[in-house]
Amino acid sequence: MSSATYEDRNEKKKAGGTMAATTAARPTAAETKHLRRGERSKGASVLLHGGLIIASFVAAFPVLWIAWISLGPDKNDFLHPGGIAKKMSLSNYSFVLQHTDFLTWFGNSLIVALGTTLLGVFIAASAGYAVSRMRFPGHRQLMWTFLVTQMFPIAILIVPLYNILAKLDLLDTYWALILAYCTTAVPYCAWLLKGYFDTIPMEIDEAGRVDGLTPFGTFYRLILPLARPGLAVAAFYTFLTAWAEVAFASTFMLSSDKYTLAVGLQTYISEHDTQWDLMAATSVLIALPASVFFYLVQRHLVSGLSAGASKS
Amino acid sequence: MTVAAEGGAARVRPPGPISRIKQSYNKHWYAWAMVAPVVLVLIVLVLVPLVRGIYLTFTDATSDNVGRTIGVNHIPDTFKWVGFDHYQEILSGGDGQFWPHFVWTIVWTVVCVTLHYSIGLSLAMMLNRKLRGRTFYRVVLILPWAVPTFVTVFSWRLILADDGGILNSALGALHLPEPGWLSDTFWQRVAAIGVNTWVGVPFMMLSLLGGLQSVPAELYEAAEMDGATPWQRFRHITLPSLRSVSSTVILLGTIWTFNQFVVIFLLFGATGGEDAQILITWAYRLGFGQMPRDYAGSATYGVLVLSMLLVFATFYRRWQARGEQGGLR
């Protein structure tokens, strides 16, 4: 629902923009002197684009830089980045793919990240819906608990969590990480989704109830499909949290065939001397799936995030 | 007749505690069933470890005396209760580490959140204008968030490398001084703030952009008709309209920055940059970065961090609530 209104507004803006542009294009004496409302002078446009170009450059540079370094075939090429242009090759990539455990780690990361996303978004959505729609005793405390959970320093949790997972016999399994990541991602996602559900009119729930759906039925059949943009943001956040986490992964995964990429990458640093070239290639390979995933959901990010932030 | 009257009387009588629970259960069991998974996960994996962690702070637990299983042999716990010794030693400055790290953590948080918010807001306002290539800019500007931090921090290490990093090479070519970004304490701190700012801006930018898009354009038009300057429009329309989004993202941003682990941990490695460590990375180092591992000391730092954030969040929310009723429930 809310996404529709955003899209509408964007459409209106676009329409307004083109109309303003066509009228502005007609050269009349009055308009060459005075700017109409909502228009910019040439200088302001240059400043605006200039600012955004500089910001984009700063945002993209480290990402492009590591991609560039990864093309240099020698270990010390990062010291002479200019020389890479002459001897560019994909040898680092083929080495990483053929002679390291990269694919194993990649598979592990994928299982953990997707598992966390599925489980996390599902339980965050149902909790967020309950808090958004039902005034049950304890709903305020629950929201406060979600916020407090964000404050938990891993340093205090990691040792006891290690012991608990050991007792549950979950150490060195995918479940250890999936559950651990849920504790960090779910509270924030529940908060976010609660805000998103708040923007969906109550009448839809009521209509569902009148048609004989249970509260669960209303949630699954009516609300979840409408909340897709919010769910996309929650999924994106959860996936990234799980994909990029280091501390839990390096503590709970003990055998090298269970390492995730975050842990595996560090073996390039500790073993031998730092192998920057291989690390760069691996980094690019790690960044790719996250970027693809991000590209798929980016349209929804703005509306989903702000609904979560403004209404919670 | 009598049955109906009795029923009526029963309805009037205030319900006893058991029937109140029953009524509450009948009315709310859907809600409780839906939050049960979250509550279960949080209790088992957050509350129980927390209680255990707090317990550890009152003991002298290290990796030498905590029970563990080696093969088939189980070694039992041998650590003992020491009461408030750790708190006393840490808070009195006895370990010589807490207060310097505390001051730096506060500076770090304030500077980072200020930069996150101001840069995020400026970029959001730029993106909120009508302009060509808006989608392109937006996609590129979110990159620091989309690419995993542990990847980009390695990239930053290459860029900031003291000898031969691209940044220092560029500075050298311009005949400017080449600071030791990864070796000199002051510049380590500058570098850490820079990288964390780079990492944190996209989240702020996107959240605030969403907030800006929900401000009705009519408000600006009316203000412009009344002759308000751009600064006045920003001050009296934009900022107040963003109030609820801002208060949420600033609160979350502060919590996340205070506990920012990955950036500092990876930028300076497991052993380097001692003076650039914030409380949370220092606590991790106590617990995992040395032998024997000081579990109790690490947990004490953790409890102190948690209590500081709790106090901050409580006051922040109270202050926000006073400013605007229902701004952030």
mmCIF file with all atom_site columns, N, CA and C in Angstrom, chain A residues 224-270:
data_model
loop_
_atom_site.group_PDB
_atom_site.id
_atom_site.type_symbol
_atom_site.label_atom_id
_atom_site.label_alt_id
_atom_site.label_comp_id
_atom_site.label_asym_id
_atom_site.label_entity_id
_atom_site.label_seq_id
_atom_site.pdbx_PDB_ins_code
_atom_site.Cartn_x
_atom_site.Cartn_y
_atom_site.Cartn_z
_atom_site.occupancy
_atom_site.B_iso_or_equiv
_atom_site.pdbx_formal_charge
_atom_site.auth_seq_id
_atom_site.auth_comp_id
_atom_site.auth_asym_id
_atom_site.auth_atom_id
_atom_site.pdbx_PDB_model_num
ATOM 1   N N  . LEU A 1 224 ? 1.218  -10.022 4.566  1.00 0.00 ? 224 LEU A N  1
ATOM 2   C CA . LEU A 1 224 ? 2.568  -10.307 4.063  1.00 0.00 ? 224 LEU A CA 1
ATOM 3   C C  . LEU A 1 224 ? 2.742  -9.913  2.595  1.00 0.00 ? 224 LEU A C  1
ATOM 4   N N  . PRO A 1 225 ? 1.799  -10.248 1.713  1.00 0.00 ? 225 PRO A N  1
ATOM 5   C CA . PRO A 1 225 ? 1.981  -9.820  0.321  1.00 0.00 ? 225 PRO A CA 1
ATOM 6   C C  . PRO A 1 225 ? 2.048  -8.301  0.179  1.00 0.00 ? 225 PRO A C  1
ATOM 7   N N  . LEU A 1 226 ? 1.262  -7.585  1.007  1.00 0.00 ? 226 LEU A N  1
ATOM 8   C CA . LEU A 1 226 ? 1.276  -6.125  0.920  1.00 0.00 ? 226 LEU A CA 1
ATOM 9   C C  . LEU A 1 226 ? 2.574  -5.539  1.465  1.00 0.00 ? 226 LEU A C  1
ATOM 10  N N  . ALA A 1 227 ? 3.193  -6.274  2.376  1.00 0.00 ? 227 ALA A N  1
ATOM 11  C CA . ALA A 1 227 ? 4.374  -5.726  3.050  1.00 0.00 ? 227 ALA A CA 1
ATOM 12  C C  . ALA A 1 227 ? 5.653  -6.080  2.320  1.00 0.00 ? 227 ALA A C  1
ATOM 13  N N  . ARG A 1 228 ? 5.565  -6.502  1.055  1.00 0.00 ? 228 ARG A N  1
ATOM 14  C CA . ARG A 1 228 ? 6.761  -6.980  0.353  1.00 0.00 ? 228 ARG A CA 1
ATOM 15  C C  . ARG A 1 228 ? 7.935  -6.002  0.389  1.00 0.00 ? 228 ARG A C  1
ATOM 16  N N  . PRO A 1 229 ? 7.713  -4.696  0.175  1.00 0.00 ? 229 PRO A N  1
ATOM 17  C CA . PRO A 1 229 ? 8.878  -3.805  0.246  1.00 0.00 ? 229 PRO A CA 1
ATOM 18  C C  . PRO A 1 229 ? 9.550  -3.828  1.615  1.00 0.00 ? 229 PRO A C  1
ATOM 19  N N  . GLY A 1 230 ? 8.738  -3.827  2.662  1.00 0.00 ? 230 GLY A N  1
ATOM 20  C CA . GLY A 1 230 ? 9.297  -3.889  4.009  1.00 0.00 ? 230 GLY A CA 1
ATOM 21  C C  . GLY A 1 230 ? 10.056 -5.190  4.223  1.00 0.00 ? 230 GLY A C  1
ATOM 22  N N  . LEU A 1 231 ? 9.479  -6.279  3.742  1.00 0.00 ? 231 LEU A N  1
ATOM 23  C CA . LEU A 1 231 ? 10.140 -7.572  3.889  1.00 0.00 ? 231 LEU A CA 1
ATOM 24  C C  . LEU A 1 231 ? 11.451 -7.595  3.109  1.00 0.00 ? 231 LEU A C  1
ATOM 25  N N  . ALA A 1 232 ? 11.457 -6.927  1.934  1.00 0.00 ? 232 ALA A N  1
ATOM 26  C CA . ALA A 1 232 ? 12.685 -6.889  1.142  1.00 0.00 ? 232 ALA A CA 1
ATOM 27  C C  . ALA A 1 232 ? 13.796 -6.205  1.922  1.00 0.00 ? 232 ALA A C  1
ATOM 28  N N  . VAL A 1 233 ? 13.463 -5.101  2.577  1.00 0.00 ? 233 VAL A N  1
ATOM 29  C CA . VAL A 1 233 ? 14.483 -4.396  3.349  1.00 0.00 ? 233 VAL A CA 1
ATOM 30  C C  . VAL A 1 233 ? 14.963 -5.259  4.501  1.00 0.00 ? 233 VAL A C  1
ATOM 31  N N  . ALA A 1 234 ? 14.021 -5.897  5.188  1.00 0.00 ? 234 ALA A N  1
ATOM 32  C CA . ALA A 1 234 ? 14.405 -6.753  6.315  1.00 0.00 ? 234 ALA A CA 1
ATOM 33  C C  . ALA A 1 234 ? 15.292 -7.892  5.827  1.00 0.00 ? 234 ALA A C  1
ATOM 34  N N  . ALA A 1 235 ? 14.930 -8.464  4.673  1.00 0.00 ? 235 ALA A N  1
ATOM 35  C CA . ALA A 1 235 ? 15.733 -9.565  4.134  1.00 0.00 ? 235 ALA A CA 1
ATOM 36  C C  . ALA A 1 235 ? 17.126 -9.080  3.778  1.00 0.00 ? 235 ALA A C  1
ATOM 37  N N  . PHE A 1 236 ? 17.190 -7.915  3.157  1.00 0.00 ? 236 PHE A N  1
ATOM 38  C CA . PHE A 1 236 ? 18.477 -7.333  2.782  1.00 0.00 ? 236 PHE A CA 1
ATOM 39  C C  . PHE A 1 236 ? 19.350 -7.126  4.017  1.00 0.00 ? 236 PHE A C  1
ATOM 40  N N  . TYR A 1 237 ? 18.766 -6.527  5.027  1.00 0.00 ? 237 TYR A N  1
ATOM 41  C CA . TYR A 1 237 ? 19.520 -6.249  6.251  1.00 0.00 ? 237 TYR A CA 1
ATOM 42  C C  . TYR A 1 237 ? 20.012 -7.548  6.884  1.00 0.00 ? 237 TYR A C  1
ATOM 43  N N  . THR A 1 238 ? 19.108 -8.535  6.981  1.00 0.00 ? 238 THR A N  1
ATOM 44  C CA . THR A 1 238 ? 19.479 -9.796  7.622  1.00 0.00 ? 238 THR A CA 1
ATOM 45  C C  . THR A 1 238 ? 20.566 -10.509 6.828  1.00 0.00 ? 238 THR A C  1
ATOM 46  N N  . PHE A 1 239 ? 20.395 -10.537 5.504  1.00 0.00 ? 239 PHE A N  1
ATOM 47  C CA . PHE A 1 239 ? 21.380 -11.211 4.667  1.00 0.00 ? 239 PHE A CA 1
ATOM 48  C C  . PHE A 1 239 ? 22.755 -10.580 4.844  1.00 0.00 ? 239 PHE A C  1
ATOM 49  N N  . LEU A 1 240 ? 22.799 -9.255  4.812  1.00 0.00 ? 240 LEU A N  1
ATOM 50  C CA . LEU A 1 240 ? 24.093 -8.583  4.941  1.00 0.00 ? 240 LEU A CA 1
ATOM 51  C C  . LEU A 1 240 ? 24.708 -8.814  6.308  1.00 0.00 ? 240 LEU A C  1
ATOM 52  N N  . THR A 1 241 ? 23.869 -8.761  7.349  1.00 0.00 ? 241 THR A N  1
ATOM 53  C CA . THR A 1 241 ? 24.378 -9.008  8.694  1.00 0.00 ? 241 THR A CA 1
ATOM 54  C C  . THR A 1 241 ? 25.044 -10.371 8.745  1.00 0.00 ? 241 THR A C  1
ATOM 55  N N  . ALA A 1 242 ? 24.363 -11.372 8.207  1.00 0.00 ? 242 ALA A N  1
ATOM 56  C CA . ALA A 1 242 ? 24.886 -12.729 8.284  1.00 0.00 ? 242 ALA A CA 1
ATOM 57  C C  . ALA A 1 242 ? 26.084 -12.907 7.354  1.00 0.00 ? 242 ALA A C  1
ATOM 58  N N  . TRP A 1 243 ? 26.038 -12.297 6.188  1.00 0.00 ? 243 TRP A N  1
ATOM 59  C CA . TRP A 1 243 ? 27.091 -12.460 5.181  1.00 0.00 ? 243 TRP A CA 1
ATOM 60  C C  . TRP A 1 243 ? 28.391 -11.836 5.660  1.00 0.00 ? 243 TRP A C  1
ATOM 61  N N  . ALA A 1 244 ? 28.295 -10.772 6.429  1.00 0.00 ? 244 ALA A N  1
ATOM 62  C CA . ALA A 1 244 ? 29.483 -9.976  6.737  1.00 0.00 ? 244 ALA A CA 1
ATOM 63  C C  . ALA A 1 244 ? 29.947 -10.110 8.186  1.00 0.00 ? 244 ALA A C  1
ATOM 64  N N  . GLU A 1 245 ? 29.347 -10.994 8.963  1.00 0.00 ? 245 GLU A N  1
ATOM 65  C CA . GLU A 1 245 ? 29.706 -11.034 10.378 1.00 0.00 ? 245 GLU A CA 1
ATOM 66  C C  . GLU A 1 245 ? 31.036 -11.759 10.565 1.00 0.00 ? 245 GLU A C  1
ATOM 67  N N  . VAL A 1 246 ? 31.849 -11.260 11.494 1.00 0.00 ? 246 VAL A N  1
ATOM 68  C CA . VAL A 1 246 ? 33.176 -11.831 11.677 1.00 0.00 ? 246 VAL A CA 1
ATOM 69  C C  . VAL A 1 246 ? 33.348 -12.500 13.038 1.00 0.00 ? 246 VAL A C  1
ATOM 70  N N  . ALA A 1 247 ? 32.945 -11.821 14.101 1.00 0.00 ? 247 ALA A N  1
ATOM 71  C CA . ALA A 1 247 ? 33.318 -12.266 15.446 1.00 0.00 ? 247 ALA A CA 1
ATOM 72  C C  . ALA A 1 247 ? 32.693 -13.616 15.809 1.00 0.00 ? 247 ALA A C  1
ATOM 73  N N  . PHE A 1 248 ? 31.396 -13.749 15.634 1.00 0.00 ? 248 PHE A N  1
ATOM 74  C CA . PHE A 1 248 ? 30.750 -15.030 15.943 1.00 0.00 ? 248 PHE A CA 1
ATOM 75  C C  . PHE A 1 248 ? 31.311 -16.132 15.060 1.00 0.00 ? 248 PHE A C  1
ATOM 76  N N  . ALA A 1 249 ? 31.432 -15.817 13.773 1.00 0.00 ? 249 ALA A N  1
ATOM 77  C CA . ALA A 1 249 ? 31.870 -16.838 12.818 1.00 0.00 ? 249 ALA A CA 1
ATOM 78  C C  . ALA A 1 249 ? 33.246 -17.360 13.174 1.00 0.00 ? 249 ALA A C  1
ATOM 79  N N  . SER A 1 250 ? 34.149 -16.453 13.589 1.00 0.00 ? 250 SER A N  1
ATOM 80  C CA . SER A 1 250 ? 35.492 -16.941 13.869 1.00 0.00 ? 250 SER A CA 1
ATOM 81  C C  . SER A 1 250 ? 35.571 -17.654 15.212 1.00 0.00 ? 250 SER A C  1
ATOM 82  N N  . THR A 1 251 ? 34.550 -17.473 16.065 1.00 0.00 ? 251 THR A N  1
ATOM 83  C CA . THR A 1 251 ? 34.580 -18.155 17.355 1.00 0.00 ? 251 THR A CA 1
ATOM 84  C C  . THR A 1 251 ? 33.860 -19.498 17.324 1.00 0.00 ? 251 THR A C  1
ATOM 85  N N  . PHE A 1 252 ? 32.739 -19.563 16.591 1.00 0.00 ? 252 PHE A N  1
ATOM 86  C CA . PHE A 1 252 ? 31.894 -20.766 16.686 1.00 0.00 ? 252 PHE A CA 1
ATOM 87  C C  . PHE A 1 252 ? 32.230 -21.830 15.652 1.00 0.00 ? 252 PHE A C  1
ATOM 88  N N  . MET A 1 253 ? 32.890 -21.443 14.557 1.00 0.00 ? 253 MET A N  1
ATOM 89  C CA . MET A 1 253 ? 33.196 -22.434 13.536 1.00 0.00 ? 253 MET A CA 1
ATOM 90  C C  . MET A 1 253 ? 34.629 -22.905 13.740 1.00 0.00 ? 253 MET A C  1
ATOM 91  N N  . LEU A 1 254 ? 34.784 -24.182 14.049 1.00 0.00 ? 254 LEU A N  1
ATOM 92  C CA . LEU A 1 254 ? 36.091 -24.661 14.480 1.00 0.00 ? 254 LEU A CA 1
ATOM 93  C C  . LEU A 1 254 ? 36.878 -25.339 13.375 1.00 0.00 ? 254 LEU A C  1
ATOM 94  N N  . SER A 1 255 ? 36.199 -26.092 12.522 1.00 0.00 ? 255 SER A N  1
ATOM 95  C CA . SER A 1 255 ? 36.948 -26.823 11.501 1.00 0.00 ? 255 SER A CA 1
ATOM 96  C C  . SER A 1 255 ? 36.911 -26.061 10.184 1.00 0.00 ? 255 SER A C  1
ATOM 97  N N  . SER A 1 256 ? 37.995 -26.165 9.430  1.00 0.00 ? 256 SER A N  1
ATOM 98  C CA . SER A 1 256 ? 38.145 -25.278 8.269  1.00 0.00 ? 256 SER A CA 1
ATOM 99  C C  . SER A 1 256 ? 37.123 -25.583 7.170  1.00 0.00 ? 256 SER A C  1
ATOM 100 N N  . ASP A 1 257 ? 36.513 -26.773 7.189  1.00 0.00 ? 257 ASP A N  1
ATOM 101 C CA . ASP A 1 257 ? 35.498 -27.015 6.164  1.00 0.00 ? 257 ASP A CA 1
ATOM 102 C C  . ASP A 1 257 ? 34.156 -26.412 6.557  1.00 0.00 ? 257 ASP A C  1
ATOM 103 N N  . LYS A 1 258 ? 34.069 -25.809 7.745  1.00 0.00 ? 258 LYS A N  1
ATOM 104 C CA . LYS A 1 258 ? 32.851 -25.116 8.139  1.00 0.00 ? 258 LYS A CA 1
ATOM 105 C C  . LYS A 1 258 ? 33.034 -23.601 8.149  1.00 0.00 ? 258 LYS A C  1
ATOM 106 N N  . TYR A 1 259 ? 34.242 -23.120 7.837  1.00 0.00 ? 259 TYR A N  1
ATOM 107 C CA . TYR A 1 259 ? 34.494 -21.682 7.840  1.00 0.00 ? 259 TYR A CA 1
ATOM 108 C C  . TYR A 1 259 ? 33.532 -20.962 6.903  1.00 0.00 ? 259 TYR A C  1
ATOM 109 N N  . THR A 1 260 ? 33.139 -19.768 7.312  1.00 0.00 ? 260 THR A N  1
ATOM 110 C CA . THR A 1 260 ? 32.462 -18.895 6.358  1.00 0.00 ? 260 THR A CA 1
ATOM 111 C C  . THR A 1 260 ? 33.529 -18.025 5.685  1.00 0.00 ? 260 THR A C  1
ATOM 112 N N  . LEU A 1 261 ? 33.117 -17.261 4.692  1.00 0.00 ? 261 LEU A N  1
ATOM 113 C CA . LEU A 1 261 ? 34.079 -16.456 3.946  1.00 0.00 ? 261 LEU A CA 1
ATOM 114 C C  . LEU A 1 261 ? 34.815 -15.472 4.838  1.00 0.00 ? 261 LEU A C  1
ATOM 115 N N  . ALA A 1 262 ? 34.091 -14.890 5.793  1.00 0.00 ? 262 ALA A N  1
ATOM 116 C CA . ALA A 1 262 ? 34.706 -13.892 6.661  1.00 0.00 ? 262 ALA A CA 1
ATOM 117 C C  . ALA A 1 262 ? 35.875 -14.497 7.421  1.00 0.00 ? 262 ALA A C  1
ATOM 118 N N  . VAL A 1 263 ? 35.725 -15.752 7.850  1.00 0.00 ? 263 VAL A N  1
ATOM 119 C CA . VAL A 1 263 ? 36.804 -16.405 8.590  1.00 0.00 ? 263 VAL A CA 1
ATOM 120 C C  . VAL A 1 263 ? 37.875 -16.870 7.624  1.00 0.00 ? 263 VAL A C  1
ATOM 121 N N  . GLY A 1 264 ? 37.417 -17.441 6.512  1.00 0.00 ? 264 GLY A N  1
ATOM 122 C CA . GLY A 1 264 ? 38.364 -17.960 5.531  1.00 0.00 ? 264 GLY A CA 1
ATOM 123 C C  . GLY A 1 264 ? 39.309 -16.890 5.026  1.00 0.00 ? 264 GLY A C  1
ATOM 124 N N  . LEU A 1 265 ? 38.769 -15.714 4.772  1.00 0.00 ? 265 LEU A N  1
ATOM 125 C CA . LEU A 1 265 ? 39.573 -14.628 4.237  1.00 0.00 ? 265 LEU A CA 1
ATOM 126 C C  . LEU A 1 265 ? 40.726 -14.293 5.178  1.00 0.00 ? 265 LEU A C  1
ATOM 127 N N  . GLN A 1 266 ? 40.482 -14.441 6.473  1.00 0.00 ? 266 GLN A N  1
ATOM 128 C CA . GLN A 1 266 ? 41.528 -14.090 7.425  1.00 0.00 ? 266 GLN A CA 1
ATOM 129 C C  . GLN A 1 266 ? 42.678 -15.075 7.400  1.00 0.00 ? 266 GLN A C  1
ATOM 130 N N  . THR A 1 267 ? 42.446 -16.287 6.889  1.00 0.00 ? 267 THR A N  1
ATOM 131 C CA . THR A 1 267 ? 43.564 -17.217 6.823  1.00 0.00 ? 267 THR A CA 1
ATOM 132 C C  . THR A 1 267 ? 44.618 -16.739 5.831  1.00 0.00 ? 267 THR A C  1
ATOM 133 N N  . TYR A 1 268 ? 44.220 -15.894 4.873  1.00 0.00 ? 268 TYR A N  1
ATOM 134 C CA . TYR A 1 268 ? 45.224 -15.335 3.976  1.00 0.00 ? 268 TYR A CA 1
ATOM 135 C C  . TYR A 1 268 ? 46.162 -14.394 4.709  1.00 0.00 ? 268 TYR A C  1
ATOM 136 N N  . ILE A 1 269 ? 45.668 -13.842 5.811  1.00 0.00 ? 269 ILE A N  1
ATOM 137 C CA . ILE A 1 269 ? 46.512 -12.913 6.549  1.00 0.00 ? 269 ILE A CA 1
ATOM 138 C C  . ILE A 1 269 ? 47.434 -13.671 7.483  1.00 0.00 ? 269 ILE A C  1
ATOM 139 N N  . SER A 1 270 ? 46.861 -14.643 8.185  1.00 0.00 ? 270 SER A N  1
ATOM 140 C CA . SER A 1 270 ? 47.653 -15.296 9.219  1.00 0.00 ? 270 SER A CA 1
ATOM 141 C C  . SER A 1 270 ? 48.647 -16.290 8.613  1.00 0.00 ? 270 SER A C  1
#
